[in-house]
C-alpha cells in the first residue's frame, strides 16, 4: 500500500513552493498488527513539513531584509553561505546570503551582514532550547537526549553534551534576566497599596519565606568537598495555603538573597505592605535574609529542629527511668523535666527553659563524674541544646499561640524545596560532581520549570530607552526629501 503526501506553501513574497513524500507499507504486515502510522512515519512527515516551512520562511525574511525603506531599492548580495537551524522537528539547512549596506543611503560605509543570524542566534529555535533545558533539568542529560531522540525527528548529533550546553546557557540567561528585572523593575518595599484589608491576626496577611541550605558535591576544580546553596519557597502564612514560588541561588550574599526573595514575594502579591516572616533552622547564612528584607520582618526558628534536638534527650531519659532499679533524686523525675522543658519552649518561655537547662546540666554533670554513661549522654545533648537556644534566643516565639491561630511554624516548605530542587537531580540518585556556577545555572532552570514560568521569564525584555543616544545620528540614513532640500 502506498500513500503520497503533497505539501504546498503560499506566501505573498516568494510565491508558491511544493514538496512531496511517499509512505509505503506492505499489506502482509497488516495481519501482524502494524496498522496506521508509526512513530518513524510521523517523524518523516514532520521533518519533511519542517523543511518546507523553514526554507520558505527564511527566503521571505531575506527578501524583506534586502529592501531599503529609505531609497526603496533592493540591496545587493555579496555572497551565499549555508546555515543549519535546529528545530524540534529536525535540522534544516538553508541558504544564508550576506547582504551589503545600501550604497545610496550610506555611500562611505561598506559592510555586509548575514541577516539570518538575527533568527535563532543559537542555531536552534527557542522552543528547542526551552525543551532541551526543561528535559535536562528534570532528568540526567543522557536519558533526556534518548527521550528526545525517541519521539522527535532529532538527529544523532543532539547528544547529551548538547543538552547540557543548552541547559547551562538558559540558566545563565535566566540569571541575567533576574538581575535586569531587579534593576529595571525593582520590587517595591515602601509602597502602601496592599490589596487586602488590614485585619489583625489574619494569616493571609502574612508572607512566609521558608529557607534552608543544601549541600552539593564539588567538582575537582573546586577546593572543598561540598558547597552550600540557598533554597527557599515563598508563600502565604496560613497553614494549608498554596506553597508559592521556589528560588535558589549559590550566591548567599545579603544583596542577592534580598533580590531573589523580593522577586519571589512579588509573585505572591507582596507590594511593600504586610508582615514578612522568615522561617529557617538558625544557620548563620540564613540570618542574613531577615536583616536584608524590608521591615517589619520577623525571624522564626523552625520548631521541628528544636523538637528534634529534644527528642534524643527524651528517649535517653525514658530509658533511664524505665530500666534503672536504683533511682536517685536527679533521675526520678528526669523524663518529666525534659517534657516540661519542651513545653516551655513550645510556649516561648525561653528564659525559664534556659534556666531549667542549666540546672539539668549541673545535675547530669554530677552523675557523669560518677561514671554514669546515660547521664553523660544527656549532659552532652543538653549542652548542644543550650548553645543552640542562646544563639537563636530572639527567634524563638510562642509556637503554641501561632499554631492555634493558623500560622506556619515549621520550615517544611524549605525541606521539600531542597528535596525537589536539589536532591532529586543532583544529590541522592545522581552521583555527579558540580561546579558552583553549573549548579547555580541548573537550579535556575529547575526553579523556573517547577514554578511554571520558564517561557515567561525567557520572553521578558528590559524596557526600551526613552532618550536618544547622542551618536545615533551618525548611523541613521538621511531621508531623500531632506537630502534634496
Tab-separated table of C-alpha atoms in Angstrom:
chain	number	residue	atom	x	y	z
A	1	UNK	CA	0.000	0.000	0.000
A	2	UNK	CA	1.276	3.442	-0.930
A	3	UNK	CA	0.323	6.976	0.147
A	4	UNK	CA	1.514	10.198	-1.438
A	5	UNK	CA	1.550	13.414	0.566
A	6	UNK	CA	1.838	16.766	-1.237
A	7	UNK	CA	2.658	19.875	0.773
A	8	UNK	CA	2.087	23.301	-0.786
A	9	UNK	CA	3.284	26.572	0.707
A	10	UNK	CA	1.998	30.008	-0.351
A	11	UNK	CA	3.190	33.463	0.663
A	12	UNK	CA	2.982	36.997	-0.633
A	13	UNK	CA	6.742	37.341	-1.322
A	14	UNK	CA	8.329	34.247	-2.888
A	15	UNK	CA	5.150	32.798	-4.351
A	16	UNK	CA	4.483	29.078	-4.271
A	17	UNK	CA	6.564	26.120	-3.142
A	18	UNK	CA	5.666	22.418	-3.008
A	19	UNK	CA	7.137	19.219	-1.625
A	20	UNK	CA	6.127	15.589	-1.925
A	21	UNK	CA	6.786	12.465	0.098
A	22	UNK	CA	5.664	8.865	-0.219
A	23	UNK	CA	4.857	6.367	2.529
A	24	UNK	CA	4.758	2.668	1.704
A	25	UNK	CA	3.535	-0.159	3.925
A	26	UNK	CA	3.391	-3.829	2.909
A	27	UNK	CA	-0.075	-5.336	3.073
A	28	UNK	CA	1.319	-8.519	4.612
A	29	UNK	CA	2.230	-6.688	7.842
A	30	UNK	CA	-1.373	-5.730	8.482
A	31	UNK	CA	-2.038	-9.163	9.942
A	32	UNK	CA	0.838	-8.622	12.388
A	33	UNK	CA	-0.925	-5.608	13.911
A	34	UNK	CA	1.063	-2.938	12.102
A	35	UNK	CA	-1.784	-0.559	11.310
A	36	UNK	CA	-1.716	3.184	10.888
A	37	UNK	CA	1.280	5.476	11.025
A	38	UNK	CA	4.204	4.571	13.257
A	39	UNK	CA	6.478	6.886	15.183
A	40	UNK	CA	9.083	6.728	12.419
A	41	UNK	CA	6.424	7.665	9.838
A	42	UNK	CA	5.371	10.616	11.953
A	43	UNK	CA	8.991	11.719	12.256
A	44	UNK	CA	9.439	11.591	8.483
A	45	UNK	CA	6.254	13.570	7.791
A	46	UNK	CA	7.083	16.255	10.349
A	47	UNK	CA	10.688	16.527	9.153
A	48	UNK	CA	9.558	16.974	5.524
A	49	UNK	CA	6.976	19.566	6.503
A	50	UNK	CA	9.517	21.418	8.639
A	51	UNK	CA	11.992	21.557	5.743
A	52	UNK	CA	9.456	23.290	3.506
A	53	UNK	CA	8.186	25.723	6.155
A	54	UNK	CA	11.607	26.820	7.414
A	55	UNK	CA	13.105	27.290	3.939
A	56	UNK	CA	10.153	29.355	2.740
A	57	UNK	CA	10.183	31.495	5.884
A	58	UNK	CA	13.934	32.146	5.558
A	59	UNK	CA	13.597	33.110	1.896
A	60	UNK	CA	10.841	35.569	2.720
A	61	UNK	CA	12.886	37.038	5.578
A	62	UNK	CA	15.954	37.510	3.340
A	63	UNK	CA	13.844	39.162	0.649
A	64	UNK	CA	12.266	41.655	3.060
A	65	UNK	CA	15.643	42.366	4.699
A	66	UNK	CA	17.181	43.317	1.344
A	67	UNK	CA	14.596	46.066	0.791
A	68	UNK	CA	15.771	49.561	1.839
A	69	UNK	CA	12.838	51.580	3.132
A	70	UNK	CA	14.648	54.917	2.629
A	71	UNK	CA	15.514	54.717	-1.083
A	72	UNK	CA	13.005	51.928	-1.869
A	73	UNK	CA	15.528	49.688	-3.645
A	74	UNK	CA	16.951	46.232	-3.009
A	75	UNK	CA	20.417	45.915	-1.525
A	76	UNK	CA	22.990	43.772	-3.245
A	77	UNK	CA	24.017	40.281	-2.124
A	78	UNK	CA	27.747	39.829	-1.594
A	79	UNK	CA	27.908	36.024	-1.380
A	80	UNK	CA	25.991	32.955	-0.258
A	81	UNK	CA	26.594	30.602	2.609
A	82	UNK	CA	24.818	27.818	4.449
A	83	UNK	CA	23.222	27.909	7.862
A	84	UNK	CA	21.901	24.982	9.873
A	85	UNK	CA	18.884	25.695	12.047
A	86	UNK	CA	17.955	23.041	14.581
A	87	UNK	CA	14.254	22.792	15.331
A	88	UNK	CA	12.045	20.486	17.360
A	89	UNK	CA	11.193	18.593	14.148
A	90	UNK	CA	14.675	18.166	12.754
A	91	UNK	CA	17.636	20.097	11.439
A	92	UNK	CA	17.125	22.300	8.379
A	93	UNK	CA	19.949	23.625	6.169
A	94	UNK	CA	19.054	26.898	4.448
A	95	UNK	CA	20.822	29.372	2.187
A	96	UNK	CA	22.336	32.252	4.181
A	97	UNK	CA	23.286	35.222	1.937
A	98	UNK	CA	25.321	38.179	3.164
A	99	UNK	CA	23.661	41.470	2.222
A	100	UNK	CA	25.577	44.681	1.559
A	101	UNK	CA	24.637	48.001	3.112
A	102	UNK	CA	22.666	50.384	0.932
A	103	UNK	CA	25.143	52.289	-1.289
A	104	UNK	CA	22.759	55.195	-1.782
A	105	UNK	CA	21.963	55.850	1.844
A	106	UNK	CA	25.438	55.035	3.234
A	107	UNK	CA	27.918	55.632	0.377
A	108	UNK	CA	31.024	55.693	2.638
A	109	UNK	CA	30.158	52.720	4.812
A	110	UNK	CA	30.937	49.311	3.282
A	111	UNK	CA	29.819	46.275	5.195
A	112	UNK	CA	27.930	43.017	4.680
A	113	UNK	CA	25.927	41.056	7.214
A	114	UNK	CA	24.175	37.683	7.264
A	115	UNK	CA	20.585	38.557	8.085
A	116	UNK	CA	19.659	35.022	9.116
A	117	UNK	CA	21.958	35.434	12.080
A	118	UNK	CA	19.189	37.501	13.675
A	119	UNK	CA	16.921	34.449	13.510
A	120	UNK	CA	17.905	31.831	16.086
A	121	UNK	CA	21.301	33.206	17.167
A	122	UNK	CA	21.941	29.902	18.967
A	123	UNK	CA	21.382	27.988	15.682
A	124	UNK	CA	18.400	26.401	17.423
A	125	UNK	CA	14.835	27.607	17.840
A	126	UNK	CA	13.813	28.973	21.247
A	127	UNK	CA	11.289	26.143	21.533
A	128	UNK	CA	14.031	23.525	21.144
A	129	UNK	CA	16.277	25.381	23.583
A	130	UNK	CA	13.490	25.520	26.154
A	131	UNK	CA	12.513	21.880	25.636
A	132	UNK	CA	16.141	20.727	25.939
A	133	UNK	CA	16.664	22.734	29.126
A	134	UNK	CA	13.372	21.522	30.584
A	135	UNK	CA	14.219	17.874	29.962
A	136	UNK	CA	17.838	18.325	31.051
A	137	UNK	CA	16.753	19.847	34.354
A	138	UNK	CA	14.308	17.055	35.164
A	139	UNK	CA	16.458	14.004	34.343
A	140	UNK	CA	20.077	13.110	33.527
A	141	UNK	CA	21.368	14.509	30.264
A	142	UNK	CA	21.903	11.121	28.607
A	143	UNK	CA	18.403	9.986	29.493
A	144	UNK	CA	16.890	13.284	28.305
A	145	UNK	CA	18.737	13.003	24.967
A	146	UNK	CA	17.418	9.446	24.500
A	147	UNK	CA	13.836	10.549	25.241
A	148	UNK	CA	14.001	13.425	22.750
A	149	UNK	CA	15.504	11.210	20.038
A	150	UNK	CA	12.836	8.570	20.669
A	151	UNK	CA	9.826	10.766	19.964
A	152	UNK	CA	11.151	13.636	17.826
A	153	UNK	CA	12.964	13.643	14.451
A	154	UNK	CA	16.173	14.895	16.058
A	155	UNK	CA	19.443	13.655	14.508
A	156	UNK	CA	22.090	11.754	16.392
A	157	UNK	CA	24.205	14.920	16.705
A	158	UNK	CA	21.893	16.062	19.504
A	159	UNK	CA	23.990	14.375	22.171
A	160	UNK	CA	23.794	14.695	25.933
A	161	UNK	CA	26.551	17.335	25.800
A	162	UNK	CA	24.342	19.461	23.534
A	163	UNK	CA	21.541	19.272	26.102
A	164	UNK	CA	23.968	20.200	28.855
A	165	UNK	CA	25.226	23.266	26.971
A	166	UNK	CA	21.672	24.408	26.253
A	167	UNK	CA	20.610	23.937	29.866
A	168	UNK	CA	23.601	25.896	31.130
A	169	UNK	CA	23.018	28.634	28.544
A	170	UNK	CA	19.371	29.066	29.503
A	171	UNK	CA	20.292	29.041	33.181
A	172	UNK	CA	22.749	31.857	32.525
A	173	UNK	CA	20.067	33.797	30.646
A	174	UNK	CA	17.562	33.330	33.460
A	175	UNK	CA	20.128	34.594	35.938
A	176	UNK	CA	20.904	37.634	33.776
A	177	UNK	CA	17.224	38.431	33.250
A	178	UNK	CA	16.630	38.203	37.001
A	179	UNK	CA	19.366	40.809	37.556
A	180	UNK	CA	17.964	43.033	34.802
A	181	UNK	CA	14.472	42.763	36.224
A	182	UNK	CA	15.717	43.670	39.682
A	183	UNK	CA	17.344	46.740	38.130
A	184	UNK	CA	14.560	47.916	35.808
A	185	UNK	CA	11.564	46.721	37.842
A	186	UNK	CA	12.689	46.683	41.469
A	187	UNK	CA	10.128	45.165	43.850
A	188	UNK	CA	8.543	47.894	45.917
A	189	UNK	CA	9.366	47.835	49.605
A	190	UNK	CA	7.810	51.167	50.567
A	191	UNK	CA	4.517	51.313	48.627
A	192	UNK	CA	1.393	51.142	50.807
A	193	UNK	CA	-1.192	49.726	48.417
A	194	UNK	CA	-1.715	46.152	49.576
A	195	UNK	CA	-4.892	44.704	48.081
A	196	UNK	CA	-6.338	43.021	51.191
A	197	UNK	CA	-7.636	44.728	54.311
A	198	UNK	CA	-5.513	45.160	57.410
A	199	UNK	CA	-7.203	42.548	59.574
A	200	UNK	CA	-5.412	41.803	62.859
A	201	UNK	CA	-4.006	38.276	63.275
A	202	UNK	CA	-5.023	37.330	59.732
A	203	UNK	CA	-2.709	34.541	58.473
A	204	UNK	CA	-3.360	35.506	54.853
A	205	UNK	CA	-1.874	38.946	55.520
A	206	UNK	CA	1.452	37.319	56.377
A	207	UNK	CA	4.063	36.352	53.781
A	208	UNK	CA	6.357	33.480	54.756
A	209	UNK	CA	9.821	32.800	53.328
A	210	UNK	CA	10.864	29.293	54.285
A	211	UNK	CA	14.590	28.946	53.574
A	212	UNK	CA	17.190	26.232	54.020
A	213	UNK	CA	20.606	25.256	52.669
A	214	UNK	CA	21.535	22.281	50.512
A	215	UNK	CA	24.975	20.698	50.214
A	216	UNK	CA	26.181	19.719	46.738
A	217	UNK	CA	29.274	17.697	45.930
A	218	UNK	CA	32.019	19.820	44.380
A	219	UNK	CA	33.820	19.093	41.156
A	220	UNK	CA	37.552	18.566	41.071
A	221	UNK	CA	38.189	22.193	40.188
A	222	UNK	CA	36.701	23.318	43.495
A	223	UNK	CA	38.684	23.370	46.718
A	224	UNK	CA	36.160	21.997	49.221
A	225	UNK	CA	34.285	18.678	49.096
A	226	UNK	CA	30.849	20.329	49.128
A	227	UNK	CA	29.387	23.799	48.858
A	228	UNK	CA	26.148	25.327	50.102
A	229	UNK	CA	23.209	26.553	48.054
A	230	UNK	CA	20.352	28.593	49.498
A	231	UNK	CA	16.939	27.125	48.591
A	232	UNK	CA	13.676	28.766	49.605
A	233	UNK	CA	9.969	28.856	48.924
A	234	UNK	CA	7.738	31.880	49.422
A	235	UNK	CA	4.023	31.770	50.167
A	236	UNK	CA	1.259	32.991	52.416
A	237	UNK	CA	1.284	32.473	56.155
A	238	UNK	CA	-1.815	30.326	56.586
A	239	UNK	CA	-1.221	26.615	57.063
A	240	UNK	CA	-2.575	24.721	54.098
A	241	UNK	CA	-2.347	27.673	51.700
A	242	UNK	CA	-0.542	27.175	48.330
A	243	UNK	CA	3.208	26.776	48.910
A	244	UNK	CA	4.258	29.501	46.469
A	245	UNK	CA	7.326	30.111	44.312
A	246	UNK	CA	10.726	28.466	44.513
A	247	UNK	CA	14.010	30.274	44.299
A	248	UNK	CA	17.587	29.063	44.659
A	249	UNK	CA	20.960	30.755	44.498
A	250	UNK	CA	24.576	29.811	45.025
A	251	UNK	CA	25.388	33.420	45.931
A	252	UNK	CA	24.469	33.709	49.602
A	253	UNK	CA	25.355	37.372	49.938
A	254	UNK	CA	22.886	39.671	51.637
A	255	UNK	CA	22.104	41.630	48.482
A	256	UNK	CA	21.461	38.538	46.340
A	257	UNK	CA	19.219	36.900	48.945
A	258	UNK	CA	17.183	40.105	49.266
A	259	UNK	CA	16.750	40.443	45.496
A	260	UNK	CA	15.677	36.816	44.998
A	261	UNK	CA	13.308	36.823	47.957
A	262	UNK	CA	11.590	40.066	46.946
A	263	UNK	CA	11.068	38.836	43.379
A	264	UNK	CA	9.512	35.617	44.683
A	265	UNK	CA	7.340	37.544	47.156
A	266	UNK	CA	6.210	39.817	44.336
A	267	UNK	CA	4.706	36.784	42.587
A	268	UNK	CA	2.670	36.128	45.735
A	269	UNK	CA	1.231	39.648	45.808
A	270	UNK	CA	3.697	41.485	48.032
A	271	UNK	CA	3.866	45.187	47.154
A	272	UNK	CA	5.623	46.563	50.207
A	273	UNK	CA	2.968	46.096	52.848
A	274	UNK	CA	2.303	43.104	55.019
A	275	UNK	CA	4.076	41.015	57.608
A	276	UNK	CA	7.053	39.082	56.269
A	277	UNK	CA	8.241	36.111	58.299
A	278	UNK	CA	11.410	34.136	57.605
A	279	UNK	CA	11.493	30.560	58.921
A	280	UNK	CA	14.874	28.823	58.996
A	281	UNK	CA	16.884	26.335	61.024
A	282	UNK	CA	19.061	29.017	62.617
A	283	UNK	CA	22.111	28.716	60.347
A	284	UNK	CA	24.290	31.814	60.243
A	285	UNK	CA	23.913	32.171	56.466
A	286	UNK	CA	20.125	32.213	56.766
A	287	UNK	CA	20.189	35.014	59.324
A	288	UNK	CA	21.259	37.441	56.610
A	289	UNK	CA	17.881	37.343	54.897
A	290	UNK	CA	15.679	38.728	57.741
A	291	UNK	CA	18.084	41.640	58.181
A	292	UNK	CA	18.006	42.446	54.460
A	293	UNK	CA	14.232	42.339	53.886
A	294	UNK	CA	12.076	45.438	54.442
A	295	UNK	CA	10.587	45.949	57.859
A	296	UNK	CA	8.576	44.591	59.572
A	297	UNK	CA	10.279	41.233	59.061
A	298	UNK	CA	10.291	38.571	61.748
A	299	UNK	CA	12.691	35.646	62.013
A	300	UNK	CA	11.418	32.377	63.491
A	301	UNK	CA	13.372	29.231	64.234
A	302	UNK	CA	11.772	26.112	62.820
A	303	UNK	CA	10.023	24.190	65.587
A	304	UNK	CA	10.936	20.864	64.003
A	305	UNK	CA	14.657	21.481	64.568
A	306	UNK	CA	14.055	22.371	68.226
A	307	UNK	CA	11.910	19.272	68.749
A	308	UNK	CA	14.479	17.027	67.090
A	309	UNK	CA	17.172	18.302	69.472
A	310	UNK	CA	14.957	17.469	72.485
A	311	UNK	CA	13.850	14.055	71.203
A	312	UNK	CA	17.158	12.181	71.887
A	313	UNK	CA	17.236	13.589	75.437
A	314	UNK	CA	13.666	12.405	75.994
A	315	UNK	CA	14.477	8.907	74.735
A	316	UNK	CA	17.532	8.549	76.992
A	317	UNK	CA	15.601	9.893	79.992
A	318	UNK	CA	12.705	7.484	79.410
A	319	UNK	CA	15.180	4.623	79.197
A	320	UNK	CA	16.857	5.658	82.461
A	321	UNK	CA	13.591	5.928	84.382
A	322	UNK	CA	12.196	2.689	82.949
A	323	UNK	CA	15.235	0.411	83.326
A	324	UNK	CA	17.149	1.642	86.339
A	325	UNK	CA	16.453	-0.085	89.663
A	326	UNK	CA	18.250	2.369	91.932
A	327	UNK	CA	16.807	5.824	91.427
A	328	UNK	CA	18.435	8.955	92.691
A	329	UNK	CA	16.802	12.307	93.300
A	330	UNK	CA	18.142	13.552	89.961
A	331	UNK	CA	16.741	10.707	87.849
A	332	UNK	CA	13.346	10.043	89.418
A	333	UNK	CA	11.651	12.911	87.567
A	334	UNK	CA	14.128	13.281	84.732
A	335	UNK	CA	11.648	12.422	81.982
A	336	UNK	CA	9.070	14.849	83.368
A	337	UNK	CA	11.648	17.646	83.488
A	338	UNK	CA	12.523	17.201	79.824
A	339	UNK	CA	8.813	17.202	78.897
A	340	UNK	CA	8.421	20.406	80.899
A	341	UNK	CA	11.432	21.861	79.044
A	342	UNK	CA	9.759	21.104	75.719
A	343	UNK	CA	6.502	22.658	76.949
A	344	UNK	CA	8.302	25.885	77.925
A	345	UNK	CA	9.958	26.162	74.510
A	346	UNK	CA	6.652	25.422	72.760
A	347	UNK	CA	5.077	28.363	74.580
A	348	UNK	CA	8.029	30.697	74.002
A	349	UNK	CA	9.267	30.813	77.602
A	350	UNK	CA	12.919	30.962	76.616
A	351	UNK	CA	14.389	32.321	79.861
A	352	UNK	CA	12.681	29.657	82.003
A	353	UNK	CA	13.777	26.957	79.545
A	354	UNK	CA	17.390	28.157	79.688
A	355	UNK	CA	17.327	28.210	83.480
A	356	UNK	CA	15.952	24.676	83.599
A	357	UNK	CA	18.571	23.510	81.091
A	358	UNK	CA	21.379	24.962	83.208
A	359	UNK	CA	20.065	23.127	86.281
A	360	UNK	CA	19.736	19.895	84.282
A	361	UNK	CA	23.309	20.226	83.005
A	362	UNK	CA	24.572	20.725	86.549
A	363	UNK	CA	22.713	17.619	87.820
A	364	UNK	CA	23.886	15.473	84.891
A	365	UNK	CA	27.472	16.677	85.385
A	366	UNK	CA	27.463	15.254	88.923
A	367	UNK	CA	26.212	11.870	87.719
A	368	UNK	CA	28.664	11.979	84.822
A	369	UNK	CA	31.593	12.352	87.242
A	370	UNK	CA	30.350	9.192	88.985
A	371	UNK	CA	30.682	7.237	85.726
A	372	UNK	CA	27.040	7.254	84.582
A	373	UNK	CA	27.192	6.956	80.773
A	374	UNK	CA	23.498	7.749	80.222
A	375	UNK	CA	23.774	10.908	82.266
A	376	UNK	CA	26.864	11.844	80.297
A	377	UNK	CA	24.913	11.492	77.060
A	378	UNK	CA	22.112	13.717	78.359
A	379	UNK	CA	24.709	16.235	79.546
A	380	UNK	CA	26.238	16.330	76.057
A	381	UNK	CA	22.844	16.784	74.321
A	382	UNK	CA	21.741	19.437	76.821
A	383	UNK	CA	24.933	21.421	76.246
A	384	UNK	CA	24.302	21.474	72.479
A	385	UNK	CA	20.646	22.459	73.007
A	386	UNK	CA	21.568	25.274	75.399
A	387	UNK	CA	24.096	26.671	72.914
A	388	UNK	CA	21.522	26.483	70.123
A	389	UNK	CA	18.898	28.319	72.209
A	390	UNK	CA	21.333	31.036	73.267
A	391	UNK	CA	22.350	31.694	69.664
A	392	UNK	CA	18.736	31.910	68.483
A	393	UNK	CA	17.015	33.299	71.555
A	394	UNK	CA	15.382	36.222	69.724
A	395	UNK	CA	13.918	33.928	67.046
A	396	UNK	CA	12.071	31.564	69.418
A	397	UNK	CA	8.411	32.595	69.695
A	398	UNK	CA	5.200	31.269	71.206
A	399	UNK	CA	4.698	28.356	68.817
A	400	UNK	CA	1.521	27.231	70.534
A	401	UNK	CA	-0.291	30.530	70.020
A	402	UNK	CA	0.996	30.761	66.469
A	403	UNK	CA	-0.170	27.239	65.677
A	404	UNK	CA	-3.629	27.803	67.144
A	405	UNK	CA	-4.055	30.979	65.084
A	406	UNK	CA	-3.377	29.060	61.858
A	407	UNK	CA	0.152	30.290	61.083
A	408	UNK	CA	3.095	28.252	59.880
A	409	UNK	CA	5.654	27.187	62.482
A	410	UNK	CA	7.942	24.822	60.537
A	411	UNK	CA	10.219	25.065	57.532
A	412	UNK	CA	8.644	22.064	55.814
A	413	UNK	CA	8.301	24.129	52.635
A	414	UNK	CA	12.058	24.650	52.541
A	415	UNK	CA	12.758	20.991	53.311
A	416	UNK	CA	10.513	19.904	50.438
A	417	UNK	CA	12.112	22.549	48.184
A	418	UNK	CA	15.580	21.140	48.916
A	419	UNK	CA	14.340	17.645	48.098
A	420	UNK	CA	12.541	18.753	44.917
A	421	UNK	CA	15.106	21.171	43.524
A	422	UNK	CA	18.417	19.695	44.626
A	423	UNK	CA	18.181	16.151	45.975
A	424	UNK	CA	16.199	14.563	43.140
A	425	UNK	CA	18.526	15.839	40.428
A	426	UNK	CA	21.905	16.484	41.987
A	427	UNK	CA	22.443	14.577	45.246
A	428	UNK	CA	20.501	11.413	46.044
A	429	UNK	CA	20.399	9.306	42.889
A	430	UNK	CA	22.747	11.312	40.671
A	431	UNK	CA	26.304	10.792	41.855
A	432	UNK	CA	27.580	13.816	39.943
A	433	UNK	CA	30.109	16.466	40.869
A	434	UNK	CA	29.087	20.039	40.194
A	435	UNK	CA	30.861	23.325	39.904
A	436	UNK	CA	29.397	26.270	41.775
A	437	UNK	CA	28.453	28.054	38.548
A	438	UNK	CA	26.989	24.942	36.921
A	439	UNK	CA	24.857	24.059	39.945
A	440	UNK	CA	23.578	27.630	40.150
A	441	UNK	CA	22.532	27.657	36.476
A	442	UNK	CA	20.895	24.245	36.728
A	443	UNK	CA	18.843	25.335	39.741
A	444	UNK	CA	17.668	28.473	37.923
A	445	UNK	CA	16.197	26.276	35.189
A	446	UNK	CA	14.701	23.774	37.643
A	447	UNK	CA	13.095	26.514	39.713
A	448	UNK	CA	11.613	28.150	36.605
A	449	UNK	CA	10.278	24.787	35.370
A	450	UNK	CA	8.685	23.939	38.718
A	451	UNK	CA	7.238	27.440	39.049
A	452	UNK	CA	5.744	27.125	35.566
A	453	UNK	CA	7.124	30.450	34.307
A	454	UNK	CA	10.155	29.365	32.254
A	455	UNK	CA	8.737	30.654	28.983
A	456	UNK	CA	7.535	33.876	30.576
A	457	UNK	CA	10.878	34.643	32.181
A	458	UNK	CA	12.813	33.954	28.998
A	459	UNK	CA	10.458	36.169	26.974
A	460	UNK	CA	10.843	39.160	29.331
A	461	UNK	CA	12.761	42.066	27.826
A	462	UNK	CA	14.036	45.227	29.537
A	463	UNK	CA	12.117	48.400	28.644
A	464	UNK	CA	13.219	50.444	25.664
A	465	UNK	CA	15.310	53.542	26.492
A	466	UNK	CA	13.281	56.733	26.134
A	467	UNK	CA	16.237	59.021	25.320
A	468	UNK	CA	18.127	59.141	22.015
A	469	UNK	CA	21.846	58.466	22.112
A	470	UNK	CA	23.990	61.433	21.095
A	471	UNK	CA	25.881	59.322	18.481
A	472	UNK	CA	22.806	57.731	16.902
A	473	UNK	CA	22.562	60.361	14.152
A	474	UNK	CA	25.875	59.226	12.641
A	475	UNK	CA	24.437	55.807	11.746
A	476	UNK	CA	20.946	56.856	10.640
A	477	UNK	CA	20.419	57.407	6.866
A	478	UNK	CA	19.227	60.838	5.725
A	479	UNK	CA	15.697	60.799	4.237
A	480	UNK	CA	15.723	61.503	0.465
A	481	UNK	CA	13.475	64.602	0.705
A	482	UNK	CA	15.618	66.117	3.455
A	483	UNK	CA	18.789	65.375	1.408
A	484	UNK	CA	17.285	67.121	-1.664
A	485	UNK	CA	16.359	70.173	0.400
